[in-house]
Amino acid sequence: MSNAEKARELLAGALNLPEQQVDSSTMIGVTQQWDSLAHMRLMLALEEVLGSELEMEAVVNIASLSDVETMLANAKA
Amino acid sequence: MRQIKKRNIRLKTDRFVIRTLRDTDASEVMASWLADADLMKNVNHKPQRMSLLQLRRYISSYDQATRLLVGVFDAASEKPVGYYFIDINPTQRRATFNVVIGDRDYWGKRTVLETRAALMDYMFQYCVVEKLIGGPLARNFPAVFNYKAQGWKLEGLMKSHVLSASGTGRIDQYQFAMLKEDWQAIKSAGMQQNGLIEKEATA
């Protein structure tokens, strides 16, 4: 599974949305389903996938689907 | 020395009433929040089981002039939902926000965004405050979300900034800020719901 696919899967799961409804327009402040609890679910899911606590410098930058993808890519780099 | 006047805040939003807490607001519900380890962890407070008398004294310890304790109540049912504690530095025209949403039924429902917007309006309009500060613990993901979603600017990550109240060592803390002019710009752009100031009085 590519980083883009994994990012979409994780974000859709956190937001309780079908994956096809998660796209480049999905972001904090725009997507109604992206609330504080969804954000927490996303952070915890990312930590589970990556197998470690997230770097706090990076956590605060996650606000869109592409940010999630970037985090996954950077973790593998 | 200039006397700072006491605040008697009462704000109304679509779903909530936000008002200054008085000792008569002490309740078993609020006492249960202060004893809840999960809730208190988020604001780095040690959970403490208080009697109603102790809670009344705790509420009274806020001078409601520069140290504000403000309750959030469901507008329809009037049941308590949570509270803010806000420190105002009048010299620097700055205020520091902290919030606890004690009733978990209100988590993930934009409770903080709606109620804090009203308090921000109040602070900038009535309290001669020009800058607001928020300092969520780095792993308090919901709080970090709320600052970002509301348009607060990240000023920095303070590594190992505070001692954990639970005794687990030092923990990281973010600092977010909102300037008065930035908040006005956000509101002008229609990005945030206005809080309605129903009544403002001084005690």
XYZ file of C-alpha atoms in Angstrom:
280
model
C 0.000 0.000 0.000
C 1.390 3.405 -0.950
C 1.777 6.237 1.515
C -1.073 8.048 -0.238
C -3.368 5.060 0.127
C -2.375 4.491 3.746
C -2.864 8.167 4.579
C -6.324 8.114 3.076
C -7.206 4.945 4.957
C -6.006 6.331 8.288
C -7.716 9.675 7.873
C -10.971 8.111 6.692
C -10.929 5.814 9.701
C -10.320 8.680 12.108
C -13.039 10.819 10.549
C -15.474 7.917 10.213
C -15.860 8.689 6.519
C -15.769 6.424 3.457
C -12.324 6.587 1.868
C -13.757 7.985 -1.365
C -14.928 11.054 0.571
C -11.391 11.840 1.736
C -9.381 13.866 -0.743
C -7.122 16.879 -1.058
C -9.887 19.148 0.223
C -10.075 17.271 3.524
C -8.530 19.492 6.159
C -8.873 20.989 9.599
C -11.263 23.901 9.648
C -12.968 22.760 6.453
C -14.050 19.192 7.007
C -16.821 19.084 9.602
C -15.991 15.545 10.666
C -12.421 16.548 11.536
C -13.091 17.465 15.151
C -10.967 17.175 18.264
C -11.763 13.519 18.875
C -11.165 12.620 15.237
C -7.825 14.385 15.474
C -6.898 12.345 18.521
C -7.910 9.136 16.748
C -5.732 10.105 13.798
C -2.688 10.833 15.969
C -3.046 7.547 17.833
C -3.534 5.635 14.576
C -0.394 7.201 13.141
C 1.565 6.233 16.232
C 0.308 2.680 15.928
C 1.293 2.450 12.284
C 4.690 4.035 12.852
C 5.332 2.067 16.029
C 6.491 5.044 18.058
C 5.339 8.302 19.553
C 5.051 11.096 17.032
C 7.593 13.869 16.977
C 5.876 16.843 18.548
C 7.385 19.192 15.965
C 5.571 17.207 13.295
C 2.269 16.669 15.076
C 1.315 20.296 14.972
C 1.749 20.429 11.210
C -0.856 17.806 10.425
C -3.889 19.591 9.060
C -4.693 17.857 5.766
C -4.553 14.565 3.904
C -1.285 15.527 2.266
C 0.218 16.268 5.690
C -0.604 12.734 6.795
C 0.973 11.349 3.650
C 4.067 13.476 4.212
C 4.388 12.227 7.764
C 4.226 8.615 6.606
C 6.794 9.278 3.900
C 9.179 11.046 6.270
C 8.897 8.245 8.793
C 9.998 5.743 6.176
C 12.789 7.915 4.848
C -1.721 50.900 42.534
C -4.659 50.621 40.180
C -7.425 48.352 41.389
C -8.437 45.745 38.817
C -12.180 45.404 38.748
C -13.873 42.101 39.294
C -15.583 40.546 36.317
C -19.083 39.186 36.257
C -19.131 37.451 32.926
C -22.247 36.158 31.269
C -22.069 35.180 27.621
C -24.481 33.319 25.420
C -23.700 31.266 22.350
C -25.961 29.079 20.260
C -25.629 26.126 22.607
C -24.013 27.393 25.780
C -24.087 29.902 28.583
C -20.657 30.933 29.821
C -20.555 32.724 33.122
C -18.431 33.541 36.113
C -18.497 30.716 38.632
C -19.528 31.503 42.185
C -19.022 29.412 45.273
C -22.686 28.455 45.083
C -21.907 26.678 41.802
C -19.915 24.066 43.693
C -21.435 20.705 42.865
C -20.683 17.021 42.957
C -20.389 17.139 39.185
C -17.603 19.694 39.253
C -15.945 17.915 42.177
C -15.927 14.741 40.121
C -14.098 16.507 37.285
C -11.355 17.708 39.637
C -10.946 14.150 40.891
C -10.828 12.659 37.398
C -7.248 11.673 36.580
C -7.826 11.610 32.815
C -9.330 15.084 32.774
C -6.747 16.609 35.078
C -3.885 15.046 33.146
C -4.782 17.246 30.192
C -4.224 20.414 32.212
C -1.376 18.891 34.223
C -3.202 19.094 37.504
C -3.040 16.421 40.147
C -6.520 14.955 40.604
C -7.971 15.851 43.938
C -11.116 14.691 45.655
C -12.717 17.758 47.221
C -15.679 18.092 49.508
C -18.256 20.662 48.470
C -16.893 22.980 51.147
C -13.378 22.617 49.745
C -14.699 23.182 46.247
C -16.488 26.347 47.330
C -13.224 27.586 48.792
C -11.394 26.650 45.611
C -13.864 28.608 43.490
C -13.627 31.560 45.869
C -9.843 31.531 45.567
C -10.214 33.016 42.070
C -10.299 36.774 42.409
C -12.382 37.076 39.205
C -10.367 40.143 38.344
C -7.089 38.814 36.988
C -7.704 35.131 37.774
C -10.996 34.128 36.268
C -12.920 30.904 36.754
C -15.705 30.692 34.232
C -18.244 27.918 33.871
C -19.720 26.513 30.675
C -23.346 25.416 30.899
C -25.649 23.803 28.377
C -28.029 26.587 27.419
C -31.000 24.267 27.139
C -30.570 22.062 30.182
C -28.404 24.433 32.263
C -26.237 21.500 33.256
C -22.548 22.190 33.778
C -20.323 21.133 30.896
C -16.889 22.431 31.847
C -14.924 25.450 32.883
C -12.190 27.872 31.857
C -9.514 29.300 34.077
C -7.993 32.424 32.658
C -5.113 34.493 33.942
C -4.968 38.132 32.869
C -1.751 40.085 32.917
C -3.027 43.675 32.806
C 0.458 45.144 32.542
C 1.188 43.205 29.370
C -2.447 43.226 28.201
C -2.258 39.490 27.806
C -4.401 36.588 28.973
C -3.684 32.877 29.259
C -6.468 30.405 28.573
C -7.040 26.935 29.980
C -10.127 24.829 29.567
C -11.589 21.613 30.916
C -14.646 20.095 29.279
C -15.669 17.778 32.065
C -18.756 16.252 30.505
C -17.535 13.757 27.941
C -20.826 13.956 26.055
C -19.590 17.331 24.802
C -16.233 16.131 23.514
C -15.741 16.192 19.774
C -18.705 18.538 19.324
C -16.878 21.832 18.886
C -17.747 22.880 22.419
C -14.386 24.552 22.956
C -14.453 26.315 19.591
C -17.879 27.787 20.242
C -17.363 28.812 23.853
C -13.808 30.058 23.519
C -14.805 32.267 20.587
C -17.262 34.032 22.870
C -14.660 34.417 25.593
C -12.114 35.721 23.105
C -14.581 38.342 21.947
C -15.171 39.288 25.561
C -11.487 39.465 26.412
C -10.611 41.677 23.486
C -13.660 43.879 23.898
C -13.849 44.363 27.648
C -10.612 43.368 29.299
C -8.035 45.573 27.583
C -6.336 42.421 26.372
C -4.395 42.424 23.117
C -2.911 38.951 23.088
C -4.190 35.556 24.165
C -1.983 32.621 24.998
C -2.796 28.937 25.099
C -0.383 26.289 26.269
C -1.638 22.780 25.635
C 0.522 19.886 26.656
C 2.038 18.451 23.513
C 0.217 15.141 23.745
C -3.141 16.719 24.441
C -4.111 16.163 20.827
C -7.720 17.406 21.105
C -6.553 20.689 22.635
C -3.901 21.138 19.958
C -6.572 20.511 17.349
C -8.838 23.170 18.869
C -6.136 25.832 18.760
C -5.276 25.023 15.164
C -8.898 24.837 14.058
C -9.613 28.202 15.627
C -6.742 29.875 13.837
C -4.366 30.392 16.753
C -0.746 30.705 15.695
C 1.855 28.298 16.954
C 4.623 30.244 18.644
C 6.725 27.314 19.637
C 7.254 23.948 21.167
C 8.786 24.140 24.607
C 10.669 20.937 25.209
C 10.458 19.380 28.682
C 8.786 22.557 29.813
C 6.734 21.389 32.763
C 6.941 18.719 35.390
C 4.199 16.175 34.974
C 1.683 16.432 37.796
C 1.466 12.658 37.736
C 5.171 12.384 38.479
C 6.228 10.865 35.173
C 8.936 13.400 34.436
C 9.100 16.508 32.309
C 6.749 16.997 29.398
C 6.616 19.134 26.274
C 4.202 22.012 25.864
C 3.136 24.062 22.868
C 2.486 27.762 22.967
C -0.272 29.085 20.750
C -1.272 32.735 20.528
C -3.984 34.924 19.118
C -3.532 38.654 18.619
C -6.521 40.934 18.723
C -6.041 42.049 15.136
C -5.655 38.465 13.931
C -8.886 37.458 15.623
C -10.669 40.384 14.054
C -9.316 39.356 10.661
C -10.463 35.776 11.152
C -13.909 36.960 12.125
C -14.075 39.413 9.249
C -13.272 36.575 6.896
C -16.247 34.731 8.314
C -14.146 31.846 9.474
C -15.395 31.753 13.037
C -18.743 31.938 14.687
C -19.182 34.993 16.838
C -20.004 34.591 20.465
C -22.831 36.777 21.609
C -22.162 38.860 24.660
C -25.524 38.889 26.327
C -24.585 40.829 29.379
C -21.454 42.268 30.868
C -21.274 43.658 34.315
C -18.707 44.319 36.965
C -19.113 43.324 40.538
